[in-house]
Amino acid sequence: MKSIIQTRFLHWKHHFYSFVFWLFFPLASVIFLHYLLIDVQTESKVPVGLVIEDQTNTAFELVKELKQSSLLRIYELDEDKALQQLKKHELDSVFIIKDGYEEKMHRGSRNRLITSYQSNLSFAYTSVSEMVASFVQKNTGRIKTAHTVLQLEKQLTNRQDWTKDEIITTSKEIETNQNLLSTQFQYRDQVNKREKQVSLWNPWGIWILFASLATFFLFDWVIKENNATVKPRFVFIRFSFKKYALLNLTLYTCLLLFIDVITIFVFHYILEIPTHFSQIIAIVTIRMILNGFSFLFALKMKRLVTYYSLSFIITLLLALTSGAIVPIDHLVNNLPTISVIHPFIPFLEGALHNIWLYIVGLLIIIWYARREDTYA
């Protein structure tokens, strides 16, 4: 094995840049797309200026809720600067939390709590103002509920065990911890399926797409060393071509598994993408499948151009039919067997078993056990 590693290092040395590029191509691509998506989401938020004149907890709570919105980008400014930026169209709109906001809220007044400004280019003003109004109404409702509970407690028990702040805090905890409104519709005699969380951004789905393409390009050495001018040389060395190719397959698998471990750590600790034990097993399984399939596919190819072209086509077809890029719920409903025969779907679902692992392993055993051609 030592001689195999030394020989392979000589090949890598001559193609160092392309080898390293394809080795880290899947990880680098996902990181790039991840931060690109974050930048796009940040730039797509509506810029809103916020002037806080009322320095109270109720006002700060409204500011906190607005900042938590995924649609708004809040800038805390003084009134003059905010209006100046609005005139320059740097802000879509400006909202001023007037002094006495909390006092009016506790008195039950809902008029002139917030002053808003817009320009002739404020395309999202209506939506943002309705959002701000909904937050204000929600907070007003909490305060009104607290007053009602205190009045009922006083009328029915003649004592006051709760304070207004405690009632408001308890209502927030209930709202956070419990799903107060959940509605499901289904037809009669229809099986109630477990809800699935749909996400437009699946990092592992993008990774498997780029990992497949990179694996194909990394295994082009099989074609280069399996041609008619190189293969006869194995008659004069102590390794047969099959043993040489199998040892190199093992070396590539160990190396790519090491890169996959780095990928798992980067996804988990840097990109903050959760990784479970079943998913780790699925990653190891899909790595062996990709390497084995690329190895067998390259053995049947004679020309590199044809191999590269078919690699693109196969990768694209597998990606489009796996749900890694576009949803395939309709396809799975019409063809349920696709979930079993497709090599990517078990990986994306975090399944521990993948039938293609056994198929690829069996094909490699059959290839190795067949009688090898000899050269005179």
XYZ file of C-alpha atoms in Angstrom:
376
model
C 0.000 0.000 0.000
C 2.956 2.291 0.673
C 4.091 2.087 -2.941
C 0.529 2.812 -4.108
C 0.435 5.960 -1.959
C 3.834 7.092 -3.245
C 2.779 6.515 -6.850
C -0.481 8.362 -6.335
C 1.303 11.296 -4.719
C 3.456 11.607 -7.833
C 0.286 11.894 -9.948
C -1.263 14.424 -7.551
C 1.916 16.501 -7.646
C 1.601 16.975 -11.409
C -2.093 17.929 -11.142
C -1.995 19.594 -7.740
C -4.245 22.622 -8.354
C -6.992 20.752 -10.196
C -6.884 17.945 -7.621
C -7.256 20.313 -4.634
C -9.940 22.279 -6.478
C -12.202 19.252 -7.003
C -11.398 17.933 -3.538
C -12.810 21.021 -1.795
C -15.231 22.067 -4.525
C -18.416 20.751 -2.787
C -17.607 22.354 0.571
C -16.504 25.672 -0.943
C -19.589 25.827 -3.180
C -22.016 25.313 -0.294
C -20.232 27.932 1.849
C -20.312 30.415 -1.034
C -24.019 29.832 -1.715
C -24.814 29.970 2.009
C -23.305 33.423 2.505
C -24.625 34.592 -0.868
C -28.137 33.644 0.266
C -27.628 35.529 3.540
C -26.502 38.628 1.614
C -29.495 38.378 -0.724
C -31.883 38.019 2.203
C -30.272 40.982 3.956
C -30.433 43.172 0.863
C -34.046 42.175 0.178
C -35.226 43.441 3.577
C -37.137 46.711 3.640
C -35.031 49.529 5.179
C -37.077 51.277 7.857
C -36.038 54.168 10.099
C -37.152 54.073 13.729
C -37.109 57.084 16.063
C -37.575 56.199 19.740
C -38.749 59.172 21.761
C -40.387 57.154 24.535
C -37.613 55.477 26.563
C -39.806 52.855 28.275
C -39.941 49.053 28.375
C -43.124 48.951 26.289
C -41.489 50.995 23.528
C -38.318 48.898 23.616
C -40.422 45.746 23.386
C -42.033 47.043 20.190
C -38.583 47.818 18.773
C -37.417 44.297 19.627
C -40.392 42.725 17.838
C -39.791 44.840 14.749
C -36.109 43.863 14.667
C -37.035 40.182 14.855
C -39.045 40.459 11.656
C -37.364 38.753 8.700
C -38.818 41.356 6.308
C -37.487 44.537 7.905
C -34.053 46.093 8.326
C -34.378 48.518 11.214
C -32.214 51.617 11.657
C -32.473 53.477 14.980
C -31.953 57.167 14.186
C -32.859 60.593 15.481
C -35.782 62.332 13.766
C -33.793 64.804 11.644
C -31.397 62.191 10.295
C -34.206 59.707 9.635
C -36.248 62.225 7.652
C -33.157 63.314 5.746
C -32.422 59.716 4.692
C -36.089 59.295 3.749
C -35.839 62.288 1.404
C -32.773 60.699 -0.182
C -34.771 57.472 -0.582
C -32.279 55.570 1.564
C -35.191 54.506 3.781
C -38.546 53.188 2.655
C -40.395 54.790 5.577
C -39.875 56.281 9.044
C -41.809 55.528 12.228
C -41.581 57.677 15.353
C -42.588 56.180 18.709
C -43.911 59.323 20.356
C -43.137 60.327 23.900
C -45.835 59.028 26.272
C -46.334 55.831 24.227
C -46.380 53.535 27.270
C -48.615 55.878 29.286
C -51.216 56.051 26.515
C -51.077 52.271 26.092
C -51.904 51.736 29.779
C -54.740 54.268 29.575
C -56.218 52.281 26.694
C -55.662 55.020 24.124
C -54.811 53.868 20.591
C -54.676 57.233 18.848
C -51.482 58.994 17.780
C -49.168 56.468 19.418
C -46.827 56.368 16.433
C -46.156 58.915 13.700
C -45.163 57.627 10.289
C -43.611 59.225 7.204
C -43.326 57.992 3.637
C -41.990 59.241 0.317
C -43.232 58.923 -3.246
C -40.974 55.854 -3.604
C -42.108 54.069 -0.440
C -43.217 50.846 -2.139
C -43.626 48.838 1.104
C -45.102 51.528 3.349
C -48.594 50.001 3.510
C -47.342 46.555 4.466
C -44.862 47.874 7.034
C -47.401 50.206 8.639
C -49.890 47.347 8.962
C -47.185 45.209 10.557
C -46.346 47.953 13.066
C -50.063 48.428 13.796
C -50.485 44.679 14.407
C -47.633 44.674 16.948
C -49.135 47.708 18.709
C -52.589 46.117 18.803
C -51.137 42.910 20.204
C -49.406 44.782 23.029
C -52.549 46.841 23.648
C -54.572 43.656 23.827
C -52.231 42.241 26.453
C -52.539 45.346 28.604
C -56.333 45.416 28.225
C -56.509 41.737 29.156
C -54.412 42.400 32.268
C -56.786 45.185 33.342
C -59.802 42.918 32.753
C -58.284 40.069 34.791
C -57.473 42.432 37.671
C -61.020 43.812 37.683
C -62.547 40.333 37.668
C -60.206 39.195 40.428
C -61.165 42.161 42.554
C -64.905 41.651 41.955
C -64.911 37.888 42.571
C -62.303 37.439 45.311
C -62.027 40.909 46.824
C -58.264 40.644 46.715
C -55.412 41.063 44.275
C -52.941 38.162 43.999
C -51.625 39.121 40.579
C -49.957 42.254 39.320
C -50.412 43.676 35.847
C -46.808 42.918 34.872
C -47.150 39.292 36.034
C -50.259 38.789 33.901
C -48.560 40.263 30.822
C -45.440 38.144 31.407
C -47.544 34.978 31.819
C -49.460 35.680 28.608
C -46.148 36.008 26.725
C -44.914 32.693 28.126
C -48.119 30.945 27.084
C -47.858 32.451 23.603
C -44.239 31.298 23.295
C -44.578 27.778 24.717
C -47.926 26.750 23.275
C -49.287 26.560 19.761
C -52.447 28.600 20.288
C -53.759 28.151 16.741
C -53.204 25.041 14.633
C -55.570 23.996 11.859
C -55.355 20.948 9.611
C -57.642 20.050 6.718
C -57.939 16.617 5.150
C -60.417 14.751 2.997
C -62.556 11.967 4.354
C -60.734 8.612 4.758
C -57.440 10.345 3.988
C -54.488 9.246 6.082
C -53.159 12.069 8.222
C -49.512 12.380 7.243
C -46.879 13.892 9.457
C -46.118 17.474 8.602
C -42.826 18.085 6.904
C -40.882 21.270 7.144
C -40.281 22.610 3.669
C -37.128 24.588 3.105
C -35.938 26.240 -0.082
C -32.339 25.960 1.111
C -31.089 22.433 1.745
C -27.290 22.571 2.264
C -26.858 18.799 2.123
C -28.930 18.646 -1.047
C -26.633 21.182 -2.706
C -23.598 19.373 -1.294
C -24.580 16.001 -2.787
C -24.971 17.662 -6.197
C -21.477 19.181 -6.175
C -19.960 16.134 -4.441
C -21.234 13.883 -7.236
C -19.742 16.076 -9.932
C -16.434 16.434 -8.071
C -16.189 12.671 -7.533
C -16.625 12.019 -11.249
C -13.827 14.460 -12.089
C -11.524 13.058 -9.392
C -11.862 9.552 -10.829
C -10.700 10.468 -14.312
C -7.414 8.764 -13.392
C -9.113 5.434 -14.113
C -9.499 6.334 -17.798
C -5.999 7.779 -18.035
C -4.408 4.619 -16.585
C -6.741 2.124 -18.258
C -5.900 2.937 -21.855
C -4.135 0.678 -24.316
C -0.723 2.347 -23.951
C -0.495 2.224 -20.146
C -2.318 -0.956 -19.112
C 0.182 -3.449 -20.686
C 2.876 -2.156 -18.320
C 1.167 -3.898 -15.390
C 2.401 -7.233 -16.766
C 5.947 -6.259 -15.710
C 5.159 -5.019 -12.181
C 4.093 -6.922 -9.082
C 0.605 -5.346 -9.106
C -2.108 -6.376 -11.512
C -4.210 -3.545 -12.863
C -7.257 -4.693 -10.891
C -5.382 -4.786 -7.613
C -3.742 -1.435 -8.392
C -7.114 0.153 -9.236
C -8.810 -1.317 -6.155
C -6.062 -0.050 -3.828
C -6.325 3.399 -5.389
C -10.106 3.279 -4.943
C -9.528 2.556 -1.251
C -7.058 5.439 -0.991
C -9.448 7.889 -2.650
C -12.306 6.719 -0.435
C -10.298 7.279 2.752
C -9.185 10.714 1.564
C -12.687 11.824 0.552
C -14.151 10.500 3.814
C -11.636 12.688 5.645
C -12.790 15.696 3.591
C -16.400 14.753 4.417
C -15.556 14.807 8.136
C -14.193 18.331 7.667
C -17.407 19.217 5.833
C -19.536 17.939 8.728
C -17.579 20.055 11.228
C -17.783 23.161 9.030
C -21.526 22.715 8.493
C -22.165 22.122 12.192
C -19.908 24.675 13.870
C -19.507 27.445 11.270
C -22.702 27.343 9.214
C -24.695 26.170 12.283
C -26.422 23.387 10.353
C -27.472 20.566 12.724
C -26.063 17.122 11.968
C -27.451 13.914 13.440
C -25.875 10.479 13.815
C -28.135 8.949 11.155
C -27.052 11.671 8.745
C -23.374 10.899 9.397
C -24.008 7.251 8.526
C -25.851 8.396 5.396
C -22.872 10.572 4.407
C -20.459 7.637 4.747
C -22.830 5.438 2.729
C -23.340 7.950 -0.083
C -19.585 8.565 -0.252
C -18.931 4.853 -0.845
C -21.722 4.772 -3.439
C -20.383 7.821 -5.298
C -16.827 6.514 -5.325
C -17.833 3.012 -6.376
C -20.176 4.194 -9.108
C -17.659 6.731 -10.477
C -14.987 4.027 -10.455
C -17.144 1.509 -12.356
C -18.391 4.159 -14.768
C -14.851 5.324 -15.553
C -13.780 1.738 -16.248
C -16.251 1.603 -19.145
C -15.170 4.917 -20.652
C -12.416 5.314 -23.246
C -12.430 9.050 -23.920
C -12.183 11.772 -21.292
C -14.415 14.213 -23.187
C -17.247 11.681 -23.313
C -16.704 10.844 -19.647
C -16.868 14.495 -18.552
C -19.971 15.190 -20.659
C -21.864 12.171 -19.365
C -20.811 13.045 -15.801
C -22.549 16.411 -16.094
C -25.686 14.816 -17.541
C -25.880 12.037 -14.927
C -25.314 14.457 -12.043
C -27.975 16.848 -13.321
C -30.531 14.065 -13.836
C -29.900 12.634 -10.365
C -30.193 16.078 -8.804
C -33.442 16.969 -10.593
C -35.117 13.657 -9.704
C -33.994 13.584 -6.068
C -35.615 16.752 -4.737
C -32.251 18.312 -3.922
C -32.987 21.314 -6.183
C -36.728 21.290 -6.909
C -39.548 19.546 -4.959
C -40.599 16.160 -6.377
C -43.618 15.400 -4.186
C -45.849 14.932 -7.223
C -43.325 12.569 -8.843
C -42.959 10.502 -5.638
C -46.761 10.254 -5.287
C -47.095 8.923 -8.847
C -43.968 6.722 -8.705
C -43.436 5.603 -5.080
C -40.641 3.215 -6.097
C -38.394 6.154 -6.989
C -37.733 6.682 -3.275
C -36.257 3.170 -3.126
C -34.257 3.035 -6.362
C -32.907 6.595 -6.324
C -29.430 6.796 -4.708
C -29.845 10.378 -3.432
C -33.277 10.239 -1.775
C -32.261 7.904 1.116
C -29.320 10.213 1.833
C -31.484 13.343 1.840
C -33.939 11.613 4.198
C -31.126 10.496 6.516
C -31.832 6.779 5.993
C -29.330 4.301 7.424
C -29.610 1.893 4.473
C -29.204 2.538 0.785
C -29.736 -0.292 -1.677
C -27.155 1.176 -4.054
C -24.376 0.469 -1.556
C -24.981 -3.259 -1.977
C -25.428 -2.979 -5.753
C -22.183 -1.051 -6.257
C -20.296 -3.348 -3.860
C -21.546 -6.431 -5.705
C -20.571 -4.999 -9.102
C -17.036 -4.233 -7.877
C -16.683 -7.794 -6.540
C -17.892 -9.217 -9.871
C -15.463 -6.972 -11.787
C -12.549 -7.997 -9.593
C -13.404 -11.718 -9.729
C -13.603 -11.836 -13.534
C -10.643 -13.273 -15.412
C -8.164 -10.533 -16.296
C -6.904 -10.049 -19.844
C -3.235 -10.817 -20.368
C -0.761 -9.258 -22.759
C 1.963 -11.104 -24.561
